[in-house]
Structures are given as structure tokens and as C-alpha cells.
């Protein structure tokens, strides 16, 4: 059960117009912000997408934006670790030979 925004009369949840006063009832559906692991995986697989989603959603969907941003950060950290490991391994092979 909802109430009219203008006169306060009880109305149906699905009512678009108050039957008592005729005031339009616009209800904005709530934004789903569950911060699912799918967005983290997407951000991890494609870090630039995770960064863009973080920047776009940081105000509207903070949990989902955080998940995408963390996924992107994890991917960048893994890439940096991989490159450092490759450089250290290459230097080590060069010294041994």
C-alpha cells in the first residue's frame, strides 16, 4: 500500500494517478546495486572496461563500481607481477649464460 504524494490518500502500489486528487504518481524503480562477482571478472579480464565502469557507476552503483574497479586493479597487479617476473628471469638467464 502506497500513499499519494500530494494528498496522502492510500492508493495502490501500481497506481499511476491518485484516484482522490488526480496527482500523477511517478515512482522511480530502485537501482539494483549488488556488486556481483561477474563485474569483477569482467574488470579483471578487460581492465580498461573495469576502469570505465568504475568511473561511470561510482555515484549511481557504488558496490558494482567497486567490484569492477577491484577487478581492474587485480588485473593490472597481475600484469605488473608477470612483467617483473619476466624481467628478473631474463636477467637471471643472461647472468647464468
PDB file of C-alpha atoms in Angstrom:
ATOM      1  CA  UNK A   1       0.000   0.000   0.000  1.00  0.00           C
ATOM      2  CA  UNK A   2       1.358   3.388  -1.011  1.00  0.00           C
ATOM      3  CA  UNK A   3       0.230   6.917  -0.269  1.00  0.00           C
ATOM      4  CA  UNK A   4      -0.378   9.837  -2.600  1.00  0.00           C
ATOM      5  CA  UNK A   5       2.479  12.303  -2.801  1.00  0.00           C
ATOM      6  CA  UNK A   6       0.067  15.236  -2.819  1.00  0.00           C
ATOM      7  CA  UNK A   7      -2.937  14.435  -0.605  1.00  0.00           C
ATOM      8  CA  UNK A   8      -1.683  11.421   1.373  1.00  0.00           C
ATOM      9  CA  UNK A   9      -4.621   9.192   0.466  1.00  0.00           C
ATOM     10  CA  UNK A  10      -3.885   5.457   0.398  1.00  0.00           C
ATOM     11  CA  UNK A  11      -3.505   4.187  -3.164  1.00  0.00           C
ATOM     12  CA  UNK A  12      -2.396   1.002  -4.901  1.00  0.00           C
ATOM     13  CA  UNK A  13       1.340   0.420  -5.347  1.00  0.00           C
ATOM     14  CA  UNK A  14       0.872   0.244  -9.118  1.00  0.00           C
ATOM     15  CA  UNK A  15      -1.340   3.361  -9.391  1.00  0.00           C
ATOM     16  CA  UNK A  16      -0.063   5.942 -11.850  1.00  0.00           C
ATOM     17  CA  UNK A  17      -2.641   8.574 -10.759  1.00  0.00           C
ATOM     18  CA  UNK A  18      -4.214   9.196  -7.355  1.00  0.00           C
ATOM     19  CA  UNK A  19      -7.954   8.412  -7.528  1.00  0.00           C
ATOM     20  CA  UNK A  20      -8.688  11.092  -4.900  1.00  0.00           C
ATOM     21  CA  UNK A  21      -6.884  14.157  -6.222  1.00  0.00           C
ATOM     22  CA  UNK A  22      -5.659  13.118  -9.689  1.00  0.00           C
ATOM     23  CA  UNK A  23      -1.961  13.760  -8.944  1.00  0.00           C
ATOM     24  CA  UNK A  24       0.418  11.736 -11.103  1.00  0.00           C
ATOM     25  CA  UNK A  25       2.432   9.241  -9.068  1.00  0.00           C
ATOM     26  CA  UNK A  26       5.861   8.737 -10.563  1.00  0.00           C
ATOM     27  CA  UNK A  27       7.866   6.163  -8.776  1.00  0.00           C
ATOM     28  CA  UNK A  28      11.415   5.556  -9.907  1.00  0.00           C
ATOM     29  CA  UNK A  29      12.339   1.893  -9.631  1.00  0.00           C
ATOM     30  CA  UNK A  30      15.237   1.324  -7.247  1.00  0.00           C
ATOM     31  CA  UNK A  31      18.629   0.746  -8.824  1.00  0.00           C
ATOM     32  CA  UNK A  32      19.934  -2.765  -8.282  1.00  0.00           C
ATOM     33  CA  UNK A  33      23.416  -2.484  -6.840  1.00  0.00           C
ATOM     34  CA  UNK A  34      24.552  -5.937  -5.806  1.00  0.00           C
ATOM     35  CA  UNK A  35      28.235  -5.672  -6.763  1.00  0.00           C
ATOM     36  CA  UNK A  36      28.262  -9.137  -8.316  1.00  0.00           C
ATOM     37  CA  UNK A  37      31.400 -11.126  -8.977  1.00  0.00           C
ATOM     38  CA  UNK A  38      30.653 -11.028 -12.706  1.00  0.00           C
ATOM     39  CA  UNK A  39      31.644  -7.372 -12.841  1.00  0.00           C
ATOM     40  CA  UNK A  40      34.880  -8.184 -11.012  1.00  0.00           C
ATOM     41  CA  UNK A  41      35.670 -10.890 -13.535  1.00  0.00           C
ATOM     42  CA  UNK A  42      34.916  -8.560 -16.422  1.00  0.00           C
ATOM     43  CA  UNK A  43      37.167  -5.899 -14.902  1.00  0.00           C
ATOM     44  CA  UNK A  44      39.887  -8.499 -14.377  1.00  0.00           C
ATOM     45  CA  UNK A  45      39.688  -9.863 -17.929  1.00  0.00           C
ATOM     46  CA  UNK A  46      39.459  -6.447 -19.567  1.00  0.00           C
ATOM     47  CA  UNK A  47      40.936  -3.872 -17.158  1.00  0.00           C
ATOM     48  CA  UNK A  48      40.084  -0.819 -19.263  1.00  0.00           C
ATOM     49  CA  UNK A  49      36.397  -1.819 -19.170  1.00  0.00           C
ATOM     50  CA  UNK A  50      36.592  -2.216 -15.398  1.00  0.00           C
ATOM     51  CA  UNK A  51      38.103   1.254 -15.087  1.00  0.00           C
ATOM     52  CA  UNK A  52      35.463   2.831 -17.337  1.00  0.00           C
ATOM     53  CA  UNK A  53      32.630   1.084 -15.471  1.00  0.00           C
ATOM     54  CA  UNK A  54      34.086   2.262 -12.174  1.00  0.00           C
ATOM     55  CA  UNK A  55      34.189   5.863 -13.367  1.00  0.00           C
ATOM     56  CA  UNK A  56      30.680   5.728 -14.847  1.00  0.00           C
ATOM     57  CA  UNK A  57      28.958   3.930 -11.959  1.00  0.00           C
ATOM     58  CA  UNK A  58      30.780   5.324  -8.911  1.00  0.00           C
ATOM     59  CA  UNK A  59      27.840   7.578  -7.970  1.00  0.00           C
ATOM     60  CA  UNK A  60      24.837   5.521  -9.156  1.00  0.00           C
ATOM     61  CA  UNK A  61      26.005   2.000  -8.262  1.00  0.00           C
ATOM     62  CA  UNK A  62      28.877   2.226  -5.763  1.00  0.00           C
ATOM     63  CA  UNK A  63      29.051  -1.509  -4.949  1.00  0.00           C
ATOM     64  CA  UNK A  64      29.094  -2.572  -8.596  1.00  0.00           C
ATOM     65  CA  UNK A  65      31.595   0.171  -9.442  1.00  0.00           C
ATOM     66  CA  UNK A  66      33.843  -1.002  -6.618  1.00  0.00           C
ATOM     67  CA  UNK A  67      33.668  -4.602  -7.855  1.00  0.00           C
ATOM     68  CA  UNK A  68      34.598  -3.590 -11.418  1.00  0.00           C
ATOM     69  CA  UNK A  69      37.387  -1.335 -10.150  1.00  0.00           C
ATOM     70  CA  UNK A  70      38.850  -4.032  -7.902  1.00  0.00           C
ATOM     71  CA  UNK A  71      38.804  -6.470 -10.816  1.00  0.00           C
ATOM     72  CA  UNK A  72      40.709  -3.968 -12.942  1.00  0.00           C
ATOM     73  CA  UNK A  73      43.242  -3.334 -10.164  1.00  0.00           C
ATOM     74  CA  UNK A  74      43.809  -7.060  -9.670  1.00  0.00           C
ATOM     75  CA  UNK A  75      44.445  -7.482 -13.409  1.00  0.00           C
ATOM     76  CA  UNK A  76      46.903  -4.576 -13.501  1.00  0.00           C
ATOM     77  CA  UNK A  77      48.700  -6.003 -10.442  1.00  0.00           C
ATOM     78  CA  UNK A  78      48.929  -9.428 -12.055  1.00  0.00           C
ATOM     79  CA  UNK A  79      50.247  -7.931 -15.304  1.00  0.00           C
ATOM     80  CA  UNK A  80      52.870  -5.935 -13.387  1.00  0.00           C
ATOM     81  CA  UNK A  81      53.897  -9.055 -11.433  1.00  0.00           C
ATOM     82  CA  UNK A  82      54.170 -11.043 -14.676  1.00  0.00           C
ATOM     83  CA  UNK A  83      56.359  -8.411 -16.331  1.00  0.00           C
ATOM     84  CA  UNK A  84      58.623  -8.093 -13.291  1.00  0.00           C
ATOM     85  CA  UNK A  85      58.943 -11.881 -13.158  1.00  0.00           C
ATOM     86  CA  UNK A  86      59.820 -11.968 -16.869  1.00  0.00           C
ATOM     87  CA  UNK A  87      62.437  -9.228 -16.472  1.00  0.00           C
ATOM     88  CA  UNK A  88      64.024 -10.859 -13.421  1.00  0.00           C
ATOM     89  CA  UNK A  89      64.002 -14.248 -15.169  1.00  0.00           C
ATOM     90  CA  UNK A  90      65.567 -12.752 -18.279  1.00  0.00           C
ATOM     91  CA  UNK A  91      68.304 -11.048 -16.287  1.00  0.00           C
ATOM     92  CA  UNK A  92      68.932 -14.262 -14.360  1.00  0.00           C
ATOM     93  CA  UNK A  93      69.256 -16.274 -17.574  1.00  0.00           C
ATOM     94  CA  UNK A  94      71.599 -13.645 -19.035  1.00  0.00           C
ATOM     95  CA  UNK A  95      73.857 -13.814 -15.955  1.00  0.00           C
ATOM     96  CA  UNK A  96      73.945 -17.631 -15.961  1.00  0.00           C
ATOM     97  CA  UNK A  97      74.914 -17.921 -19.601  1.00  0.00           C
TER      98      UNK A  97
END
